[in-house]
mmCIF file of C-alpha atoms and ligand atoms in Angstrom:
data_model
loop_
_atom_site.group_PDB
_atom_site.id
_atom_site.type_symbol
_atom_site.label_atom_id
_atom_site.label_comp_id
_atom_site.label_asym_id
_atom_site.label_seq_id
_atom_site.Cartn_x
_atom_site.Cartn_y
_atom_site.Cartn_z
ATOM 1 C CA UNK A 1 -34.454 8.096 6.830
ATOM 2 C CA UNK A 2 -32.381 9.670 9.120
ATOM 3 C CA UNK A 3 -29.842 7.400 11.155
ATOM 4 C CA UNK A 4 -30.855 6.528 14.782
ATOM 5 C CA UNK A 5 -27.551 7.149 15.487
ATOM 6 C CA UNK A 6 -27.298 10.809 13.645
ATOM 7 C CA UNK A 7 -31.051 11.616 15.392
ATOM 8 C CA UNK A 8 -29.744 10.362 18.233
ATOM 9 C CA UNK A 9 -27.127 13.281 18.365
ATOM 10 C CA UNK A 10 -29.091 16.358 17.184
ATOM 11 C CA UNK A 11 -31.728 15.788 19.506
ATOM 12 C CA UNK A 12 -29.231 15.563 22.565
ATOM 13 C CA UNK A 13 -27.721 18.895 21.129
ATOM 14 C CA UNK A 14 -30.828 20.281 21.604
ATOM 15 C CA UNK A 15 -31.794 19.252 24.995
ATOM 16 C CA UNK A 16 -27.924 19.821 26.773
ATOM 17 C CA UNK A 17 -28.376 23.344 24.757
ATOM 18 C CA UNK A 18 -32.190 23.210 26.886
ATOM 19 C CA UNK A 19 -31.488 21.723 29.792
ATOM 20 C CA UNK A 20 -27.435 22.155 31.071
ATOM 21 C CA UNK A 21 -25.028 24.925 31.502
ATOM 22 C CA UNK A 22 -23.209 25.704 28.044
ATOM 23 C CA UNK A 23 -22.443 28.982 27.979
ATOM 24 C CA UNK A 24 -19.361 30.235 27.508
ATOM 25 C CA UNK A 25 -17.006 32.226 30.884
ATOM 26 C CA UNK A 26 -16.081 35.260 28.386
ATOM 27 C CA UNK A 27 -18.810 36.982 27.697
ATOM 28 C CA UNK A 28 -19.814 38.333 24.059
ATOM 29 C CA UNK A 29 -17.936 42.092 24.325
ATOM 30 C CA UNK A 30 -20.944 43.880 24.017
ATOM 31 C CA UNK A 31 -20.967 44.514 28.043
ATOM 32 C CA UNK A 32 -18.047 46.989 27.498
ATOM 33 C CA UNK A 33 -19.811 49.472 25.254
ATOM 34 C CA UNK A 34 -22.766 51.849 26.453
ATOM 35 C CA UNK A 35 -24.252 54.142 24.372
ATOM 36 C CA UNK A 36 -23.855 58.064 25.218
ATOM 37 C CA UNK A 37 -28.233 58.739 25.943
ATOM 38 C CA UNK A 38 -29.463 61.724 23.915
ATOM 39 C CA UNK A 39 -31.775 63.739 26.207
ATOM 40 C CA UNK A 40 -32.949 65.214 23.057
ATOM 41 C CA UNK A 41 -33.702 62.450 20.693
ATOM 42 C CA UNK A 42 -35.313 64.684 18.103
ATOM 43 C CA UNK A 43 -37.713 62.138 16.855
ATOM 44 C CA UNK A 44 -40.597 60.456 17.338
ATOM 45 C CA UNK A 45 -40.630 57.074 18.602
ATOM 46 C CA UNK A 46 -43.464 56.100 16.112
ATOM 47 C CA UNK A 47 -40.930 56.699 13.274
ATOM 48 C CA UNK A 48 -38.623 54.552 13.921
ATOM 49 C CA UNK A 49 -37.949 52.060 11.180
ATOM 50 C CA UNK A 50 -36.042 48.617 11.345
ATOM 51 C CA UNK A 51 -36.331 47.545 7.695
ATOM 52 C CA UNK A 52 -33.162 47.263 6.342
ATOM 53 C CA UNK A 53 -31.280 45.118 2.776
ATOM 54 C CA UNK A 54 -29.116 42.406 2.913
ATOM 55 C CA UNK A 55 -27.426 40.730 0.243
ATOM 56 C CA UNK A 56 -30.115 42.702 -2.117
ATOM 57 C CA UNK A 57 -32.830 41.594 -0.056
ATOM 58 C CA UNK A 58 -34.582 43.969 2.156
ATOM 59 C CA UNK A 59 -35.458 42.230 5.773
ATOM 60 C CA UNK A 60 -38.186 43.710 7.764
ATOM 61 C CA UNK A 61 -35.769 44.405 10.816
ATOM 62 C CA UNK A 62 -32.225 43.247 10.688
ATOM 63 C CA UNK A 63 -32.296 40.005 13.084
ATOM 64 C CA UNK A 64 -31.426 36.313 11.643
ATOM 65 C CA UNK A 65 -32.340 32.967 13.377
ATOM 66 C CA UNK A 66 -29.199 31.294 13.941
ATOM 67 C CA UNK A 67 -28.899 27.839 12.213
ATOM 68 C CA UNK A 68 -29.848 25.573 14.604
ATOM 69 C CA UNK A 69 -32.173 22.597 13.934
ATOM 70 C CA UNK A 70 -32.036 20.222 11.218
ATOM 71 C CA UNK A 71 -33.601 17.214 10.504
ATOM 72 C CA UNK A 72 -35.227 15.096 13.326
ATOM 73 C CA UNK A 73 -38.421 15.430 14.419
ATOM 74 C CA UNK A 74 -38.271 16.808 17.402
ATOM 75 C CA UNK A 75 -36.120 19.662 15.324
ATOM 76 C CA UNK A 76 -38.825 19.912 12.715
ATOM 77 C CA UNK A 77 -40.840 21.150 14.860
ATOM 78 C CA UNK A 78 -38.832 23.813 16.908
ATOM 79 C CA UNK A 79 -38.125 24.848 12.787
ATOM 80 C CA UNK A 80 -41.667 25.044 11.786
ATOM 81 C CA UNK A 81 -41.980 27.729 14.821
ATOM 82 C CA UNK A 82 -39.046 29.629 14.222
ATOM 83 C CA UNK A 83 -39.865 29.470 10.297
ATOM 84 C CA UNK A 84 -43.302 30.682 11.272
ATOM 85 C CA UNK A 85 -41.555 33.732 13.249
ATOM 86 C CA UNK A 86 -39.229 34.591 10.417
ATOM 87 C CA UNK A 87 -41.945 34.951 8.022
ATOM 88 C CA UNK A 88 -44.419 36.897 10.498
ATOM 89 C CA UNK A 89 -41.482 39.437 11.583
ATOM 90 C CA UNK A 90 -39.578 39.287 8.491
ATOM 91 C CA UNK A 91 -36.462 38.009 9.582
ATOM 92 C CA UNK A 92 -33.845 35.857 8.223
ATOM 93 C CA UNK A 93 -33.564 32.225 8.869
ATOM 94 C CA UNK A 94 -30.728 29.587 9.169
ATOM 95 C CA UNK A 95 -31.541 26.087 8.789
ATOM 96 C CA UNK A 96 -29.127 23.554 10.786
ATOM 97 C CA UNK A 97 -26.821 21.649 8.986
ATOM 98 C CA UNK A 98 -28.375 19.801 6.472
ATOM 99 C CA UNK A 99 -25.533 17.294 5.802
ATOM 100 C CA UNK A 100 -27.505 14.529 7.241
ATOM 101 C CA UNK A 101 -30.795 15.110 5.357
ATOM 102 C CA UNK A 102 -28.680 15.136 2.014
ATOM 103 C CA UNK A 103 -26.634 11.577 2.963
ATOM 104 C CA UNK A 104 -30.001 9.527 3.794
ATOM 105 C CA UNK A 105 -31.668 11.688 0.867
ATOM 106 C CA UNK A 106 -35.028 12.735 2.451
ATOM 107 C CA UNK A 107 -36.047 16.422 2.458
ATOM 108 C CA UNK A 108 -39.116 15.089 5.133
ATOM 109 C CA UNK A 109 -38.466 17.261 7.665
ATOM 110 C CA UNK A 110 -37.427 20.586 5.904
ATOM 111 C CA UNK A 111 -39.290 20.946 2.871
ATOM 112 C CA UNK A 112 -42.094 22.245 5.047
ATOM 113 C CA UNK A 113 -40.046 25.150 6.183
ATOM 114 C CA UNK A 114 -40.499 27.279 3.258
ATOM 115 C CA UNK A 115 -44.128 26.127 2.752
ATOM 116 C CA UNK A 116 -44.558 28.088 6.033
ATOM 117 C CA UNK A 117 -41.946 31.162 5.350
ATOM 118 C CA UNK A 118 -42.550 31.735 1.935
ATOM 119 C CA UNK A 119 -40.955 35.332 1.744
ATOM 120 C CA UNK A 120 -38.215 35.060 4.369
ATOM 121 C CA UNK A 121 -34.887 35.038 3.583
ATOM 122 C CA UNK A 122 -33.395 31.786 3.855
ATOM 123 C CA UNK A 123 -29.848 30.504 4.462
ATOM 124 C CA UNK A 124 -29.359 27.080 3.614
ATOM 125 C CA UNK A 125 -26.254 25.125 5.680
ATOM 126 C CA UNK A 126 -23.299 22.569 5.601
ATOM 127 C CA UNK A 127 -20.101 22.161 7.806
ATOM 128 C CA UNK A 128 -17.463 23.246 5.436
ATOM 129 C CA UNK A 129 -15.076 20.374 6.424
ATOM 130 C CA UNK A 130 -17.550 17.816 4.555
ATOM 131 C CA UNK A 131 -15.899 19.082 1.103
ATOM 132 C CA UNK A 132 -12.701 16.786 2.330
ATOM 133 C CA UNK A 133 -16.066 14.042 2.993
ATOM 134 C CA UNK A 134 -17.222 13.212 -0.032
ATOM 135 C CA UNK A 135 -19.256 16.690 -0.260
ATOM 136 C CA UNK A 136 -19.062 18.885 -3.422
ATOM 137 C CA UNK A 137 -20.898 21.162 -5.877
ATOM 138 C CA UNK A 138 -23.973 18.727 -5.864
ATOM 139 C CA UNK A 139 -24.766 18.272 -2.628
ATOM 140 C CA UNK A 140 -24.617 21.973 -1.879
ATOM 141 C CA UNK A 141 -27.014 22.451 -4.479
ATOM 142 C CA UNK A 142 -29.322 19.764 -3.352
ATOM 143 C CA UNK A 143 -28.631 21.641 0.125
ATOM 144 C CA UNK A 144 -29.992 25.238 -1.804
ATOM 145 C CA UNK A 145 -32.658 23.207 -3.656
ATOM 146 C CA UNK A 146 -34.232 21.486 -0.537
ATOM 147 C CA UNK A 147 -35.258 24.448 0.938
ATOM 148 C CA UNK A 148 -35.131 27.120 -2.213
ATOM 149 C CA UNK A 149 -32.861 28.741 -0.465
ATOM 150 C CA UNK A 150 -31.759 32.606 -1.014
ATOM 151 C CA UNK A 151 -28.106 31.450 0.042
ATOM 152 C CA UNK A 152 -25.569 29.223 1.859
ATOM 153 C CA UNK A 153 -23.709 29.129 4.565
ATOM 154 C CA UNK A 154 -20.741 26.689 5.409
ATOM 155 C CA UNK A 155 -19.770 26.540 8.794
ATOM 156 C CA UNK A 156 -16.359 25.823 10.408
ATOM 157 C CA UNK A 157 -16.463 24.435 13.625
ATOM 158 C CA UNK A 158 -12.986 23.041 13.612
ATOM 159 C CA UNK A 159 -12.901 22.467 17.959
ATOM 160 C CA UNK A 160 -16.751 21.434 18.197
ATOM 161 C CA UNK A 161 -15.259 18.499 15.824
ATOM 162 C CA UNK A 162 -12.534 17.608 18.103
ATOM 163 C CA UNK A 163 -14.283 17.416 20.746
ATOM 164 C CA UNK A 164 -17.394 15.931 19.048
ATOM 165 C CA UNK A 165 -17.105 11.708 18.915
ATOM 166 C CA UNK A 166 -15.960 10.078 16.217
ATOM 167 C CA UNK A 167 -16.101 14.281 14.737
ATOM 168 C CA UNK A 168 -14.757 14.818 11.476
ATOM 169 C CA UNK A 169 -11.015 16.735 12.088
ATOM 170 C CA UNK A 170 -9.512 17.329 8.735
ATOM 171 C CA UNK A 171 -9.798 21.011 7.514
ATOM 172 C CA UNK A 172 -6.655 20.917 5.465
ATOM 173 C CA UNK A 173 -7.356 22.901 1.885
ATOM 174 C CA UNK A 174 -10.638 24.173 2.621
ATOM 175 C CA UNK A 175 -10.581 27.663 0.986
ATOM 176 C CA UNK A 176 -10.192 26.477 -2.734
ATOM 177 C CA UNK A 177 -13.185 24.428 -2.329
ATOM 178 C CA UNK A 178 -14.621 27.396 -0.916
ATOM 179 C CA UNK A 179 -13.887 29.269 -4.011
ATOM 180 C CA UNK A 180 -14.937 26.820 -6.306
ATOM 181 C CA UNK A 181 -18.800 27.054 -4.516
ATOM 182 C CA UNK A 182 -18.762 30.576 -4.818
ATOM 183 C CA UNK A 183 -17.972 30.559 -8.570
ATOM 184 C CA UNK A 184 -20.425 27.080 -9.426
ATOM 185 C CA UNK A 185 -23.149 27.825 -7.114
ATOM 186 C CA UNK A 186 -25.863 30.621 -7.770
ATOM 187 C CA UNK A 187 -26.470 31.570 -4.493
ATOM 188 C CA UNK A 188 -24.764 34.004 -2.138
ATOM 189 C CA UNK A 189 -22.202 32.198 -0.181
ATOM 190 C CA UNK A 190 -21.546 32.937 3.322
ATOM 191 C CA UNK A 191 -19.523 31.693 5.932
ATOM 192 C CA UNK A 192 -20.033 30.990 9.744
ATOM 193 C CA UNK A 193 -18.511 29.900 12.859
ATOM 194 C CA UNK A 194 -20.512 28.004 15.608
ATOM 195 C CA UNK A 195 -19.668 30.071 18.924
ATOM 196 C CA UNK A 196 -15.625 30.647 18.581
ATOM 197 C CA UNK A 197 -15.986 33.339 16.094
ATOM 198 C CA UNK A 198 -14.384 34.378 13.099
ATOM 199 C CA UNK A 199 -10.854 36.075 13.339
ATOM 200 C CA UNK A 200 -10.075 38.835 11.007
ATOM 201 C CA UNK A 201 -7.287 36.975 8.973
ATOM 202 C CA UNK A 202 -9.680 34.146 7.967
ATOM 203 C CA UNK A 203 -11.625 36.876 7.113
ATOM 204 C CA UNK A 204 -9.662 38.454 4.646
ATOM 205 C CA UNK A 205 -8.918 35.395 2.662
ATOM 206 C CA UNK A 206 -12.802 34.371 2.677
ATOM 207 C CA UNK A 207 -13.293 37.765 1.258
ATOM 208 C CA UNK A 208 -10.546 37.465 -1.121
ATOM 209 C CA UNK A 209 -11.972 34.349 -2.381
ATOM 210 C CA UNK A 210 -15.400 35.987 -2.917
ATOM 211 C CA UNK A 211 -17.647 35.353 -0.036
ATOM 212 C CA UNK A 212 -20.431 37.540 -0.077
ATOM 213 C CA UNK A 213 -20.993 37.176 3.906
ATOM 214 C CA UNK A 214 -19.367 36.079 6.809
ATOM 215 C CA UNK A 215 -21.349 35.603 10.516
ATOM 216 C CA UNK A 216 -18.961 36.087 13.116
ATOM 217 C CA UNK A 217 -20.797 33.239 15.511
ATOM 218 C CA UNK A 218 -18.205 34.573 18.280
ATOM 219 C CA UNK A 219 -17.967 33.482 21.394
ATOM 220 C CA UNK A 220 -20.246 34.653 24.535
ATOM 221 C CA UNK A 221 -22.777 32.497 24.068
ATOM 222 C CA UNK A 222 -23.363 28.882 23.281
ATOM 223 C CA UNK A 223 -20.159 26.634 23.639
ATOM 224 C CA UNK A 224 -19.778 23.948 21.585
ATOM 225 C CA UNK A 225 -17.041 22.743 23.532
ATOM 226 C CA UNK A 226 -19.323 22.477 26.365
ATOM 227 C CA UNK A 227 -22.291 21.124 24.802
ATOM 228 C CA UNK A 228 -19.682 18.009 23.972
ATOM 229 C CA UNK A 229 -18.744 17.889 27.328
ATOM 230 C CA UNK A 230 -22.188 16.024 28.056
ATOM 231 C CA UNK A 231 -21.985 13.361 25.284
ATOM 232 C CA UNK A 232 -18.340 12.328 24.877
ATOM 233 C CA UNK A 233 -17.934 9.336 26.737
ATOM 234 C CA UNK A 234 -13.636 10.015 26.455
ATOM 235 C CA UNK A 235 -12.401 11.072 29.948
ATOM 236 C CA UNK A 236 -9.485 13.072 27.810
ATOM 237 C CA UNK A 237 -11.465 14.947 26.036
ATOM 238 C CA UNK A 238 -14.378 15.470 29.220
ATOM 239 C CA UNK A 239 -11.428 16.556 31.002
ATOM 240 C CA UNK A 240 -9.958 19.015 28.463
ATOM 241 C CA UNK A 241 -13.263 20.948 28.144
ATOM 242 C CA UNK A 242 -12.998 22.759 31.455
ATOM 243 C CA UNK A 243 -9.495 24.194 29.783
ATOM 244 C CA UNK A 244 -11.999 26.040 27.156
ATOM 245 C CA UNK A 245 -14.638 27.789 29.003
ATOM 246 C CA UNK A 246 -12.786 30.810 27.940
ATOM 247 C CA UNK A 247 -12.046 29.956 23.999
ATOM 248 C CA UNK A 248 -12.722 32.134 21.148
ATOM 249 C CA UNK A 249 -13.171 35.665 20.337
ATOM 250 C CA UNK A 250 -16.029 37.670 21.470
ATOM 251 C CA UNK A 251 -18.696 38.618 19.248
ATOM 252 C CA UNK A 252 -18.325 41.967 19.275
ATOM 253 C CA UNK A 253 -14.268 41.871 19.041
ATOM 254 C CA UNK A 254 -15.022 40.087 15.727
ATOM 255 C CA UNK A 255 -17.226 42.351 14.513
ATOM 256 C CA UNK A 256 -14.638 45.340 15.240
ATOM 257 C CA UNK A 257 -11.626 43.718 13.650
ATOM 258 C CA UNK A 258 -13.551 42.571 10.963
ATOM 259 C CA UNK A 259 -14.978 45.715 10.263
ATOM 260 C CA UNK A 260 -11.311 47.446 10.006
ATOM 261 C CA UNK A 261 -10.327 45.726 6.648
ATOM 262 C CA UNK A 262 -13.589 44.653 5.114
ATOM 263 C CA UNK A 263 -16.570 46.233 4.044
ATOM 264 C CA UNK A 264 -18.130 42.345 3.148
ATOM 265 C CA UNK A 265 -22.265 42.418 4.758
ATOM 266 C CA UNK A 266 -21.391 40.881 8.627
ATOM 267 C CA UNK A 267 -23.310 39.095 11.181
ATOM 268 C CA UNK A 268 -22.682 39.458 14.335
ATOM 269 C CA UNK A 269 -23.876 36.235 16.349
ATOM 270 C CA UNK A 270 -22.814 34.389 19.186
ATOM 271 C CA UNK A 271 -24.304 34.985 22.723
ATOM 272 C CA UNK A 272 -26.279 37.723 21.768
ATOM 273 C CA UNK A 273 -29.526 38.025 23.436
ATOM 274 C CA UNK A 274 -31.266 41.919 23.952
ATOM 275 C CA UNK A 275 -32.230 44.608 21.137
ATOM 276 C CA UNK A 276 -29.990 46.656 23.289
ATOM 277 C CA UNK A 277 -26.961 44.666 22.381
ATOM 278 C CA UNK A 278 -28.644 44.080 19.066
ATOM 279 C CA UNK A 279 -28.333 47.957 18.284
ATOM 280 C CA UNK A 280 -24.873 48.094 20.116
ATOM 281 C CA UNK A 281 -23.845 45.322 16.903
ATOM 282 C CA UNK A 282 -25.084 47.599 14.003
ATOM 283 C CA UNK A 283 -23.290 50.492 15.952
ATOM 284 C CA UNK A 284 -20.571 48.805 15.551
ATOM 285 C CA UNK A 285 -20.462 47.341 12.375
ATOM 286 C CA UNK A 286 -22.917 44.521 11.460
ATOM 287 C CA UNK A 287 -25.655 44.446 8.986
ATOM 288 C CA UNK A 288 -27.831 41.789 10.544
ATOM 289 C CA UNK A 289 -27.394 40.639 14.137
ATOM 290 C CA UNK A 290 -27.869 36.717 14.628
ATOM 291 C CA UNK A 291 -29.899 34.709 17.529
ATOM 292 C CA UNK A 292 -28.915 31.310 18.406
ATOM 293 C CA UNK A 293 -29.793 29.191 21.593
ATOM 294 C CA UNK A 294 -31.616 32.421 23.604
ATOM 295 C CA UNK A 295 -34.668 31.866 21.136
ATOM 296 C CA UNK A 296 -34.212 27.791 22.061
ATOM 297 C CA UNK A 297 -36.494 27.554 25.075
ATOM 298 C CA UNK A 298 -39.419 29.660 23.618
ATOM 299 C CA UNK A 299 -39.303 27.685 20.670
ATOM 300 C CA UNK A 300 -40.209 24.792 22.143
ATOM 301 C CA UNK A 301 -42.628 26.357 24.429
ATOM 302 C CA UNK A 302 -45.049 27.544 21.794
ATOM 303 C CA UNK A 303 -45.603 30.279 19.026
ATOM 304 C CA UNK A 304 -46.867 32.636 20.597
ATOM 305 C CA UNK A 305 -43.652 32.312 23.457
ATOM 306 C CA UNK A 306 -41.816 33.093 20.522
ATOM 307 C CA UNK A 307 -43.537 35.438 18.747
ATOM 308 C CA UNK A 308 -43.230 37.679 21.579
ATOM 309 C CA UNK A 309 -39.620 36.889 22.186
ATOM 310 C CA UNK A 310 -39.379 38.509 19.061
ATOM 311 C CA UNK A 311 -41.858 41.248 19.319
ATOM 312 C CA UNK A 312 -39.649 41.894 22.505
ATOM 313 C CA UNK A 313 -35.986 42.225 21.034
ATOM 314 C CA UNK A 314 -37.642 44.556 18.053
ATOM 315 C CA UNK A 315 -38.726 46.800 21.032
ATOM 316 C CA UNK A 316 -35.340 46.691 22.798
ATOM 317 C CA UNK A 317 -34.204 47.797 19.310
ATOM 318 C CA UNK A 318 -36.151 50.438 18.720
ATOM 319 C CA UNK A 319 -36.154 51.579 22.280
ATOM 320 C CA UNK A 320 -32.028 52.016 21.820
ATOM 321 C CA UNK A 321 -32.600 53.605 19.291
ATOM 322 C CA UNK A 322 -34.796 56.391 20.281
ATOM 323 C CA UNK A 323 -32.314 56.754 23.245
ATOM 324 C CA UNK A 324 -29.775 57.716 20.572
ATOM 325 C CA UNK A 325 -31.820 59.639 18.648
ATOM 326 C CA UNK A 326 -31.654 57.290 15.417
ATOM 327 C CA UNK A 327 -34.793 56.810 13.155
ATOM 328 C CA UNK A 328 -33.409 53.911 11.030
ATOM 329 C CA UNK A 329 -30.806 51.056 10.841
ATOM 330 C CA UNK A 330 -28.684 53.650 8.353
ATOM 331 C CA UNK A 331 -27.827 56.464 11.284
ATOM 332 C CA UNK A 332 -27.891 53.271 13.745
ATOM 333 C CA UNK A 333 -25.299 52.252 11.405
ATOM 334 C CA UNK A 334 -23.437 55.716 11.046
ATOM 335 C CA UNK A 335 -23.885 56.203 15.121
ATOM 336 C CA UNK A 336 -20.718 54.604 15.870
ATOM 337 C CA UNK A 337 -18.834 57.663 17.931
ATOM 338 C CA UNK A 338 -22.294 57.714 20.291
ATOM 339 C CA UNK A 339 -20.697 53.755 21.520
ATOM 340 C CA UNK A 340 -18.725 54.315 23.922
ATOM 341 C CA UNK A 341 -15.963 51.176 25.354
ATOM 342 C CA UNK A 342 -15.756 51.720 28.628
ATOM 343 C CA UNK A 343 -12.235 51.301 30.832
HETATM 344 C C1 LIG B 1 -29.355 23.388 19.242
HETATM 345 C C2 LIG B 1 -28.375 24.064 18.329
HETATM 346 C C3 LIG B 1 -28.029 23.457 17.124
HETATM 347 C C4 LIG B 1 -27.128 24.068 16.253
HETATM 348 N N1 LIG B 1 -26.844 23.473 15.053
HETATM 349 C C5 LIG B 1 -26.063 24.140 14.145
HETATM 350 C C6 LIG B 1 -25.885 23.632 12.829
HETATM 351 O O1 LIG B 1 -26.406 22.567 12.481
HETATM 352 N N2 LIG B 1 -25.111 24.338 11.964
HETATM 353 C C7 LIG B 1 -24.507 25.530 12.331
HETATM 354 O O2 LIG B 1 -23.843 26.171 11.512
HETATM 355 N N3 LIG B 1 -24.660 26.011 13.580
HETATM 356 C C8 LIG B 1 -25.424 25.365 14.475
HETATM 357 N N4 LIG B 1 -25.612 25.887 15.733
HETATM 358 C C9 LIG B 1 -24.797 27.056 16.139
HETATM 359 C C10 LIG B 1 -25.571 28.359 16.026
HETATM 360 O O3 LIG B 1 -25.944 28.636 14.704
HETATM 361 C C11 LIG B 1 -24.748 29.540 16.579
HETATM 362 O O4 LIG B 1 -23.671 29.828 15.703
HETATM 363 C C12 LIG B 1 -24.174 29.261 17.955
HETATM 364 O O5 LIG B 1 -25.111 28.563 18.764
HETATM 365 C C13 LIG B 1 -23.763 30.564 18.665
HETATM 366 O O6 LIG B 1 -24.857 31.411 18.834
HETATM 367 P P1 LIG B 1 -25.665 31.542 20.229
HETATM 368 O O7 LIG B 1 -24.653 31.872 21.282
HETATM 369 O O8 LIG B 1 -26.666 32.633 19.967
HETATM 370 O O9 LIG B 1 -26.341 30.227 20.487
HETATM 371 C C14 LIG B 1 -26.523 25.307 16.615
HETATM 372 C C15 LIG B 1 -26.879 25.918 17.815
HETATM 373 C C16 LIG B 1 -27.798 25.320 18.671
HETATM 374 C C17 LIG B 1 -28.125 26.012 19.960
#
């Protein structure tokens, strides 16, 4: 079972991410581009297609469910929805970090997850700085194996630790253990932030180690540092938060730099919350765009709250995309000169 303690904590994450203001002062980037509208869009709107392949896969529109929820019960639940969207929609899915569920050694509150999402794409998860924990090669395969999952991400969330009580702070010599799961596991490995993003050194030596993705997670949206803010009982580290409303790099600033150097499959997350901003991602660079905390509240509303969340962004999508004149992710991907930054 899962510790009181441990349950304790996830289920607060969710509710200050529900109920209390987390979001980061700097928004995600995407603000400063607008597309140039085609009068003439040359197609019809019925075409349009969102289907597009990731990591060999094909998705039936390019959108992921951020990792959010792990194991409690409470989370379960909000999972079993989102799982139930990701299969319906054919999205991608993240599960939450699944350190927890791997420590007390009960798949309980997962295993369900592909029992409802059978065909979706799924991205198994575990904080990268748990390989200088006691984590190696077999608990990220019991991580894959939980949840048969299609790949795995390991995220770094270096200031969320800090800031996090009694977090775990030591990310010295990460990369070679990085390399090592790449070459031992047989999954796709990918690589995530949590809301700071992903800078384009770290990039680079991620790819050079032979990462086959890399979410940006930038920042825009969800602060970790804020979350924290609400459960550390440390008046140093309360205090220091308000010094970090404005940390990271924005989503789509990731995605650019990125983009420069590499041609690795990117996902840009991190504050990102219309179709519209959605298509302004691809535009720019990213295969898949991510969805984190905006999908939160209809999540644990109901299904059908969600389903049309999702119905909804697919229609901002497509709706940018007629306004460009693209009929599928490919030219939405080629359209970058129609994105204009504005002054
Ligand atoms: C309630 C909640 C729990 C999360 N738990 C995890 C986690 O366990 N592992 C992880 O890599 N990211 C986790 N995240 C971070 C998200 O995957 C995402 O990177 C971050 O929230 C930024 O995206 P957003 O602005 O769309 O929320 C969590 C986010 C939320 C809102």
């Amino acid at each position: 079972m899962m510790t009181s303690e441990t349950e304790k904590r996830k289920d607060e994450h969710i509710d200050i991410c529900l109920h209390k203001e987390v979001t980061s002062h700097i928004t995600n980037g995407f603000d400063q581009y607008q597309f140039v509208h085609h009068a003439m869009p040359e197609i019809d709107f019925h075409d349009i297609q969102l289907h597009t392949s990731f990591l060999g896969k094909t998705l039936k529109a390019p959108f992921l469910i951020s990792s959010m929820t792990g194991g409690t019960t409470k989370g379960s639940h909000i999972n079993e929805i989102l799982a139930a969207c990701a299969q319906h929609f054919g999205w991608a899915m993240g599960i939450g970090s699944m350190r927890t569920l791997i420590e007390n050694k009960t798949t309980s509150t997962v295993q369900h997850i592909r029992k409802v999402a059978p065909d979706a794409f799924l991205i198994a998860n575990l904080g990268a700085v748990q390989f200088n924990y006691g984590f190696g090669i077999e608990e990220c395969k019991q991580a894959i194996d939980m949840i048969e999952a299609d790949a795995l991400v390991f995220h770094f969330n270096s200031l969320q630790e800090v800031f996090q009580p009694a977090g775990n702070t030591n990310f010295k010599n990460l990369l070679h253990h990085i390399e090592h799961a790449v070459k031992s596991l047989p999954v796709p490995i990918g690589i995530k932030e949590v809301g700071f993003g992903i800078d384009q050194h770290s990039a680079q030596q991620f790819a050079a180690v032979g990462v086959s993705f890399i979410d940006v997670a930038g920042a825009g949206g969800t602060s970790w540092i804020q979350v924290e803010k609400y459960r550390t009982d440390d008046p140093i580290r309360k205090q220091a938060t308000s010094a970090f409303h404005n940390w990271g790099i924005p989503t789509a600033t990731c995605i650019k730099e990125i983009r420069k150097t590499l041609p690795i499959p990117l996902i840009a997350s991190g504050g990102m919350s219309s179709g519209v901003e959605a298509a302004k991602a691809i535009a720019l660079g990213s295969n898949v765009v991510g969805l984190g905390r905006t999908l939160l509240p209809n999540a644990v509303q109901s299904e059908e709250a969600c389903f049309q969340q999702c119905e909804t962004l697919q229609f901002e999508l497509q709706a940018a995309m007629f306004g460009i004149g693209c009929s599928n992710i490919k030219e939405l991907a080629d359209a970058h000169q129609r994105l204009k930054k504005q002054n």
